[in-house]
Short mmCIF file of C-alpha atoms in Angstrom, two decimals:
data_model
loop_
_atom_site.label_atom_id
_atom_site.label_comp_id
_atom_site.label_asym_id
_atom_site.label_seq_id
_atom_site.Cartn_x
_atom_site.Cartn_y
_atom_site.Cartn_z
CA UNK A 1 62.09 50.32 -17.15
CA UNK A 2 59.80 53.39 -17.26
CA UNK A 3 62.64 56.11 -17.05
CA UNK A 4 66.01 56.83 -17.88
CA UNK A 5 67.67 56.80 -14.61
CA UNK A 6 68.91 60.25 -13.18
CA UNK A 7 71.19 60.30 -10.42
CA UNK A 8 70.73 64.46 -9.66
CA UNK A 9 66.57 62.81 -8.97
CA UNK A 10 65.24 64.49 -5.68
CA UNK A 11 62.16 64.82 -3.55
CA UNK A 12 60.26 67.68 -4.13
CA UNK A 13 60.10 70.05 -0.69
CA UNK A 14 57.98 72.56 0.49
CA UNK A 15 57.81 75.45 2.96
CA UNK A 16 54.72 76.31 3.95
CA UNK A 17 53.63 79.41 6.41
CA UNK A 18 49.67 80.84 6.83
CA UNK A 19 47.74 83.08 9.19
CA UNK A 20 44.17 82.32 10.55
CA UNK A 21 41.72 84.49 12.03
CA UNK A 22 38.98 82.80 13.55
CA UNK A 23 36.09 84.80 15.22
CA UNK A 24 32.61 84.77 16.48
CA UNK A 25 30.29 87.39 17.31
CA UNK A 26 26.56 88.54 18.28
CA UNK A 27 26.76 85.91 20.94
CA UNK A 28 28.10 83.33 18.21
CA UNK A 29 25.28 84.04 15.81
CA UNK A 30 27.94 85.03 12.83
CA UNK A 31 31.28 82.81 12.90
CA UNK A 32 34.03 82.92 10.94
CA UNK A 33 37.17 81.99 9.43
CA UNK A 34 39.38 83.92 7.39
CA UNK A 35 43.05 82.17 6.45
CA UNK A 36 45.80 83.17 4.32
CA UNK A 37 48.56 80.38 3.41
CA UNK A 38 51.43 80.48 0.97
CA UNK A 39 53.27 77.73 0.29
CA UNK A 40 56.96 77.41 -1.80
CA UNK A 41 57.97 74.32 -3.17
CA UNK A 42 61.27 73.55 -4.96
CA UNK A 43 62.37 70.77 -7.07
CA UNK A 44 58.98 70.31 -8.55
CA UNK A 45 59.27 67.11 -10.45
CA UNK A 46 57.96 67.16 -13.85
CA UNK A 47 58.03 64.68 -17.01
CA UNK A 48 60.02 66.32 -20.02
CA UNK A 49 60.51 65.40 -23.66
CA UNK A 50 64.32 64.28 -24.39
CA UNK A 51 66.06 62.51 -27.72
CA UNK A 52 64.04 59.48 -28.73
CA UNK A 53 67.38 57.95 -29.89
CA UNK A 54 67.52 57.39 -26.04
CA UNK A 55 64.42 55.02 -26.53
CA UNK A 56 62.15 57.32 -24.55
CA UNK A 57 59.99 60.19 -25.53
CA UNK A 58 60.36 61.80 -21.93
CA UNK A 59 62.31 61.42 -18.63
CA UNK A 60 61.79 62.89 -14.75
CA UNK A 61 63.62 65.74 -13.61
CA UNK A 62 63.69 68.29 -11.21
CA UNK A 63 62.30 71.66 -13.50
CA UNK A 64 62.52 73.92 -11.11
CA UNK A 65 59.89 76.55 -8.42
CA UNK A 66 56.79 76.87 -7.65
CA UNK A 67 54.90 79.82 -5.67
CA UNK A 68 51.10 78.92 -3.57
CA UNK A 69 49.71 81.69 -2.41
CA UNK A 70 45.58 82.32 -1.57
CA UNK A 71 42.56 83.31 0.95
CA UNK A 72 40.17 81.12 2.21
CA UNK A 73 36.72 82.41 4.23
CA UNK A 74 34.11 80.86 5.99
CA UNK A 75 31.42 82.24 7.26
CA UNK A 76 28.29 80.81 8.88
CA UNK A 77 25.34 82.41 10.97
CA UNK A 78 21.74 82.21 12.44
CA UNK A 79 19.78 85.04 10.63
CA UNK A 80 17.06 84.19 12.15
CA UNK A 81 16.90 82.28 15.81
CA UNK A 82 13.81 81.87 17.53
CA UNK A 83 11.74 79.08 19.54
CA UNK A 84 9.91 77.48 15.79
CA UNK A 85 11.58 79.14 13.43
CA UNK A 86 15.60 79.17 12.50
CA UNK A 87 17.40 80.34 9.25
CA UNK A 88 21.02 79.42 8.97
CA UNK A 89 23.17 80.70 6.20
CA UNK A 90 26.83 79.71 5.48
CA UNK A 91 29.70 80.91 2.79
CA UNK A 92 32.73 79.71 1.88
CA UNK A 93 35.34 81.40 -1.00
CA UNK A 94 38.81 80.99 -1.78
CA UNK A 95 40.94 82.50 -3.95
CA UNK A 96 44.40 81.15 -4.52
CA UNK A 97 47.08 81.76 -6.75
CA UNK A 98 49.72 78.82 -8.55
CA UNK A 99 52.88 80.43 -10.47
CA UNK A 100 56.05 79.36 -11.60
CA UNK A 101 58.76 81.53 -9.80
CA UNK A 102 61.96 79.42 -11.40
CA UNK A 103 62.82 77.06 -14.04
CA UNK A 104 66.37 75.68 -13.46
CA UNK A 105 67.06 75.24 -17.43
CA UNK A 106 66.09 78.89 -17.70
CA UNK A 107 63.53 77.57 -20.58
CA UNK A 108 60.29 77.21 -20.93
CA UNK A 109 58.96 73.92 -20.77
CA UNK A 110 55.51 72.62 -23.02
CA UNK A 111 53.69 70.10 -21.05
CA UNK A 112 50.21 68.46 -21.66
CA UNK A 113 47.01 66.97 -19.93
CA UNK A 114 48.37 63.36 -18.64
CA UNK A 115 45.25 61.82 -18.90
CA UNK A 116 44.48 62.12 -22.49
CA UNK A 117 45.90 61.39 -25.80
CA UNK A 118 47.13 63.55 -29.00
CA UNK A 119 44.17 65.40 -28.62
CA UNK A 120 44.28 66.57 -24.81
CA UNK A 121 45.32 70.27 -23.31
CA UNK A 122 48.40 71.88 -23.95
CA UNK A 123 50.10 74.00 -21.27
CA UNK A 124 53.52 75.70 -20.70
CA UNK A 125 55.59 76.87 -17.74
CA UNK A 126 57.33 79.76 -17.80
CA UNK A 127 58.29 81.87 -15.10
CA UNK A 128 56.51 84.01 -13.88
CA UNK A 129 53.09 82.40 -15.44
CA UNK A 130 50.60 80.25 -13.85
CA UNK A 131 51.12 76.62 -13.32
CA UNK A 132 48.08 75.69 -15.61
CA UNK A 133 48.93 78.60 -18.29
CA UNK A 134 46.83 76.98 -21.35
CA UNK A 135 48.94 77.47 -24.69
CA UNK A 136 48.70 77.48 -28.71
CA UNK A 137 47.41 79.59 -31.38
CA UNK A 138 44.99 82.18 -30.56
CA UNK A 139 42.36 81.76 -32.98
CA UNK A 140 40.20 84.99 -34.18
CA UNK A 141 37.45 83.44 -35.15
CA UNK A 142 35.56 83.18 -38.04
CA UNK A 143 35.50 85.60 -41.56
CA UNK A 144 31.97 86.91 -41.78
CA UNK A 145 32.37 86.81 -46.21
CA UNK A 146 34.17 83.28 -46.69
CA UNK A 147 33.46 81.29 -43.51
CA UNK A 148 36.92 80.57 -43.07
CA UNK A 149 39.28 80.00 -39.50
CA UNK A 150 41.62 83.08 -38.94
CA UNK A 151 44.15 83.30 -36.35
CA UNK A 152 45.97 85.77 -34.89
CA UNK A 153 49.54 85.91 -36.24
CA UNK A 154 51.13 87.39 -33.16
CA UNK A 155 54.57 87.86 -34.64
CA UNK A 156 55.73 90.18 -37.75
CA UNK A 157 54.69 88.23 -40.38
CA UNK A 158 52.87 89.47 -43.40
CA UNK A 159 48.92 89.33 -42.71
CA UNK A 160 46.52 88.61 -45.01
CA UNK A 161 43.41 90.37 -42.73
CA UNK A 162 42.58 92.46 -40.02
CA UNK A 163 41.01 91.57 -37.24
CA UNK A 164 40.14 94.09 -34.27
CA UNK A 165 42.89 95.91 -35.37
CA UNK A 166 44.94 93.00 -35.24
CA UNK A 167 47.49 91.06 -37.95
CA UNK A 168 45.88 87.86 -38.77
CA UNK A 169 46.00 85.05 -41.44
CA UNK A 170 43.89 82.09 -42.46
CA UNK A 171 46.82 79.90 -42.36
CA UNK A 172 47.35 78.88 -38.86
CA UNK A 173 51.05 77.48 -39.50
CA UNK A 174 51.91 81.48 -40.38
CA UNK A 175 50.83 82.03 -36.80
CA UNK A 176 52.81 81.87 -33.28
CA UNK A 177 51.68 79.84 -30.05
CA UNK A 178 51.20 81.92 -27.09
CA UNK A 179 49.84 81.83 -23.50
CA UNK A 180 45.74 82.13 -23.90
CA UNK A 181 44.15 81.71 -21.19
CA UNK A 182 44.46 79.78 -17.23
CA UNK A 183 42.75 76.88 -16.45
CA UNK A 184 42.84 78.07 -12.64
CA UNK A 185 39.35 80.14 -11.65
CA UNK A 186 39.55 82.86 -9.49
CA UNK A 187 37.75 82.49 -6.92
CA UNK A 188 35.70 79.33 -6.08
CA UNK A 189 33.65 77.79 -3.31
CA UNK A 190 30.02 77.60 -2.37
CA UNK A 191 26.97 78.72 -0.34
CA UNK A 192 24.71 77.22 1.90
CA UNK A 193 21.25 78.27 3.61
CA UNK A 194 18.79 76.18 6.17
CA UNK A 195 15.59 76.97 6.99
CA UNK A 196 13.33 74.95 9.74
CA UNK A 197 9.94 75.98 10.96
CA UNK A 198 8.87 73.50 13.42
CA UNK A 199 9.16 70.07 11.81
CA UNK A 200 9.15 71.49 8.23
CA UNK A 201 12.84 71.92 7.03
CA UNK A 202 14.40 73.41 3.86
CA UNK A 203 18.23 73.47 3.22
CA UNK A 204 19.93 74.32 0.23
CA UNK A 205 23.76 73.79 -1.06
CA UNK A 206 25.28 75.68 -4.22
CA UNK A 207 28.82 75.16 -5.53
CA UNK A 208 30.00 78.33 -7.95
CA UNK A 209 33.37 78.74 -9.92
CA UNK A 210 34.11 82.12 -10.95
CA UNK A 211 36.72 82.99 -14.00
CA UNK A 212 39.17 80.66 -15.86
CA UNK A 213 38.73 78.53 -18.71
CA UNK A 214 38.49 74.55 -19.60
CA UNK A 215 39.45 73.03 -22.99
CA UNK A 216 37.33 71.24 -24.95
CA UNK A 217 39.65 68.14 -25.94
CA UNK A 218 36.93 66.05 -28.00
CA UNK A 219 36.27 69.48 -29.92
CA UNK A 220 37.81 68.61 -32.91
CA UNK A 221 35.97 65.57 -32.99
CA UNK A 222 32.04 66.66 -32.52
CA UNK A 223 33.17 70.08 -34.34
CA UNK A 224 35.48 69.35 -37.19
CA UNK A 225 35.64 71.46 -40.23
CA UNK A 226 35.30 68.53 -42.84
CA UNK A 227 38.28 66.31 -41.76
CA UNK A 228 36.17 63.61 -40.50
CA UNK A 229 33.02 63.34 -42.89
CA UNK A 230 31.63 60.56 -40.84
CA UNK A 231 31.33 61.81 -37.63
CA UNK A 232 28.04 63.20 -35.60
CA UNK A 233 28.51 66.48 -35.21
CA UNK A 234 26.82 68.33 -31.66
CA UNK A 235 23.72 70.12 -32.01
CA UNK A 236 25.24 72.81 -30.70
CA UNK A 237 28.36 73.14 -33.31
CA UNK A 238 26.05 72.22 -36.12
CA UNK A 239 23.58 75.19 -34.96
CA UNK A 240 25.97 77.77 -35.02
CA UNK A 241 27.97 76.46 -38.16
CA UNK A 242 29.09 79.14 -41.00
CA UNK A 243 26.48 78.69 -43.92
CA UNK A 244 25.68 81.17 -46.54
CA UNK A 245 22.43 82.51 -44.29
CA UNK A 246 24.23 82.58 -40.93
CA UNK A 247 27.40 84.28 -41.54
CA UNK A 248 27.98 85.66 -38.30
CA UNK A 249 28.49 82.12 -36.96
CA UNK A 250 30.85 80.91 -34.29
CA UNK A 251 32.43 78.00 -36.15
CA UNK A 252 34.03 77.40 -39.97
CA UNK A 253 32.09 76.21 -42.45
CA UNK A 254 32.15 72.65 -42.99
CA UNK A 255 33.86 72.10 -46.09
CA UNK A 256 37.15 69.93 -46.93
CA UNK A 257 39.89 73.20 -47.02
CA UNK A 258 40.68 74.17 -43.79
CA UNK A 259 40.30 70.79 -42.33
CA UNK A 260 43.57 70.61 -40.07
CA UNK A 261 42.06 73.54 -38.28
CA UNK A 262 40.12 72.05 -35.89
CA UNK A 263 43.56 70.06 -34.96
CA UNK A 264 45.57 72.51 -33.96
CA UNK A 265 45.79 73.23 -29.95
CA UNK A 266 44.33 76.76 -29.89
CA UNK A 267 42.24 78.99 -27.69
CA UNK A 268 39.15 77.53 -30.28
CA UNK A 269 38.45 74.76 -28.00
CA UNK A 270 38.25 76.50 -24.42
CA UNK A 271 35.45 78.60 -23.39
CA UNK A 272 34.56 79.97 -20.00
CA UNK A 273 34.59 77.78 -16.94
CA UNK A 274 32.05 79.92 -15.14
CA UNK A 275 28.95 78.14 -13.07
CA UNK A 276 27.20 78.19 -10.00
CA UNK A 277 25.15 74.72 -9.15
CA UNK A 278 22.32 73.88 -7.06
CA UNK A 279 24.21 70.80 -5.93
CA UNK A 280 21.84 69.76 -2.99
CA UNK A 281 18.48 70.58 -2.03
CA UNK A 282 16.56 68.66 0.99
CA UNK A 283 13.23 68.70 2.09
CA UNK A 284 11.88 67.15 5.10
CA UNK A 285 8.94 66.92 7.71
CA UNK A 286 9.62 65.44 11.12
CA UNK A 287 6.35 64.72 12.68
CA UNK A 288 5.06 65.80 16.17
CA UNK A 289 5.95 63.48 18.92
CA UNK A 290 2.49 64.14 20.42
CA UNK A 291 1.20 62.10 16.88
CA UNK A 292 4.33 59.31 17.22
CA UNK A 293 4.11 58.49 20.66
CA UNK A 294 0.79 57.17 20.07
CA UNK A 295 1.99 54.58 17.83
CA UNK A 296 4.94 53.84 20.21
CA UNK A 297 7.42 55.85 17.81
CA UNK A 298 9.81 57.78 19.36
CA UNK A 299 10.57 59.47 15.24
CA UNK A 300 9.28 59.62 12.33
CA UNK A 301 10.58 61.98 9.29
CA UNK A 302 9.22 62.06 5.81
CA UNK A 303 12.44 63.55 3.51
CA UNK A 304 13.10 64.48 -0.22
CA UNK A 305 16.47 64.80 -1.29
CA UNK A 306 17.72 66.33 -5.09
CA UNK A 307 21.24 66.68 -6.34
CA UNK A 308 22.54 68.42 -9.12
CA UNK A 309 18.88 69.99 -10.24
CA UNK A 310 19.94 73.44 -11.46
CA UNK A 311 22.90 74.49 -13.27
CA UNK A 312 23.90 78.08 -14.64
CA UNK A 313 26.78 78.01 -16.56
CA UNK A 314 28.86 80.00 -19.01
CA UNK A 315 29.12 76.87 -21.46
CA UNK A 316 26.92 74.19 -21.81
CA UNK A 317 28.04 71.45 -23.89
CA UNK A 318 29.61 69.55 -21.42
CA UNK A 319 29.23 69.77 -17.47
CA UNK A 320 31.10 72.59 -15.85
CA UNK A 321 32.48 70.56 -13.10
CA UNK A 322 35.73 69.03 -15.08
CA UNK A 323 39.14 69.07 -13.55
CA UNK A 324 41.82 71.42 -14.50
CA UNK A 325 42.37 69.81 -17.81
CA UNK A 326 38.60 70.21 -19.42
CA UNK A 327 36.95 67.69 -20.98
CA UNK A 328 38.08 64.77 -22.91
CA UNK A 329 34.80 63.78 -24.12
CA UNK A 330 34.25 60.31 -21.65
CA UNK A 331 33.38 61.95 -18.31
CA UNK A 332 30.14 60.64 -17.36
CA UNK A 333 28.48 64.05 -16.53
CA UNK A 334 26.66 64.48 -13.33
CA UNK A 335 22.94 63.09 -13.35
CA UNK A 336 19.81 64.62 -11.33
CA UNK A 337 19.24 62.10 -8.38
CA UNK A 338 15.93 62.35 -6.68
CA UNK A 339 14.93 60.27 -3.41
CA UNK A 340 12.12 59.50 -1.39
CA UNK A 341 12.14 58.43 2.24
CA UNK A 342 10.99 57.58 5.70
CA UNK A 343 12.75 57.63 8.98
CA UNK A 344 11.76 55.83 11.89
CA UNK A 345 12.86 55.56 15.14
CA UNK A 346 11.79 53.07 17.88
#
């Protein structure tokens, strides 16, 4: 038995209306798309922490609303059209929208990353906030003088620094959780462009994410602040940790005080989920039939194909393309590819 039985249980349901526009022009040289949706959905199921004395830690239930709500565009054209030469360019964005609109209880309700242990992404619904509102202690970085965390307090307690004109403290249990950040982007999608001249052909795909954040769940484990003495700590986090000659550093330094710090859920471990990828590049040369049909070949095409060989992104310690809940440190990230090849037809 995996649940305490409810008997109020119910499906989830949905009502869903959208609007498309679809259009071509120039004699169908520039086509398009342009579609907006929104999309209700009541009794959104959801696990929730009860009484262990009930011998479970958490139970279904129906929490309450959720609102879906976006744009999507396509777009794709000839820019150039002629008898040997043809460039082809295509966009697509969407932006979309996921908020909590009503929580039956009235409460708010802490939830974290499924997928992942004490360590993963912690999130809250409340209404009126996004469905992947990240949540915990907002931390304010890192005392030039002493090297030490400070967090923001965010309630009236007494402070023990300033920071941007802030309260803060350097004792992050003084300090109150609040929403940091969404793990949603704001706008998302990916470009295209294809160029042929005669046999020679060039095409070129890019994926981009723009805004939102991901959390770095193995954080406290490659960047701790002394708790765990023997473990490898990234280049990266080692390279910009506090020492006495790099005090304007973006981590602690490393030294057994703080060293439940790096524990705590806290705005810390997410950074920026910008990126735009080169995800696909190919290259090919179809030969003249005038030099095939000699050899009794109807085809013949000589192709190089590349994925994932360029990547801009707004952090690079781990690849950009995580789900919603960031990285949990085993995601095998995305390799280059590269391969060679003939085509021939007979």
């Amino acid at each position: 038995m995996a649940n305490i039985a409810d008997a109020n249980l119910s499906w989830e349901t949905s009502y869903t209306y959208n609007v498309a526009l679809e259009f071509g022009l120039f004699n169908n040289r520039l086509n398009g798309t342009i579609e907006y949706f929104n999309r209700d959905s009541k009794d959104l199921l959801q696990s929730v922490p009860i009484s262990t004395v009930t011998g479970f830690s958490s139970t279904l239930k129906n929490i309450g609303e959720i609102n879906n709500h976006g744009l999507e565009i396509e777009l794709s054209g000839d820019i150039i059209r002629t008898a040997d030469l043809r460039w082809s360019a295509g966009l697509t964005g969407s932006w979309i929208r996921s908020t909590v609109t009503k929580l039956y209880d009235g409460k708010d309700i802490v939830w974290y990353d499924p997928t992942g242990d004490d360590a993963r992404a912690k999130f809250i619904y409340r209404e009126g906030e996004s469905t992947l509102a990240l949540y915990g202690l907002e931390w304010a970085g890192v005392e030039d003088e002493t090297g030490r965390n400070v967090w923001f307090l965010n309630n009236d307690s007494q402070a023990d620094v300033t920071v941007d004109g802030r309260p803060a403290t350097y004792n992050y249990s003084k300090a109150d959780e609040v929403i940091l950040g969404d793990a949603h982007p704001d706008f998302f999608g990916g470009f295209a462009t294809d160029l042929s001249w005669k046999g020679l052909s060039i095409a070129l795909n890019f994926v981009y994410k723009i805004g939102g954040y991901t959390y770095n769940a193995v954080g406290r484990d490659v960047n701790d602040d002394g708790y765990y003495w023997e473990r490898i700590m990234s280049q990266y986090c080692y390279d910009n940790r506090w020492t006495p000659d790099n005090k304007t550093a973006k981590y602690p330094q490393r030294i057994a005080i703080d060293m439940e710090d790096v524990n705590q859920k806290s705005s810390r471990h997410m950074n920026p989920a910008d990126y735009l990828r080169l995800k696909n590049v190919t290259v090919s040369y179809t030969l003249p039939r005038a030099w095939t049909n000699k050899i009794s070949i109807q085809n013949a095409r000589i192709f190089f194909n590349g994925t994932n060989l360029w990547t801009l992104a707004a952090h690079k310690e781990y690849d950009p393309e995580v789900n919603e809940y960031g990285s949990r440190g085993w995601e095998i990230p995305l390799g280059k590819t590269f391969t060679f090849g003939l085509e021939f037809s007979f």
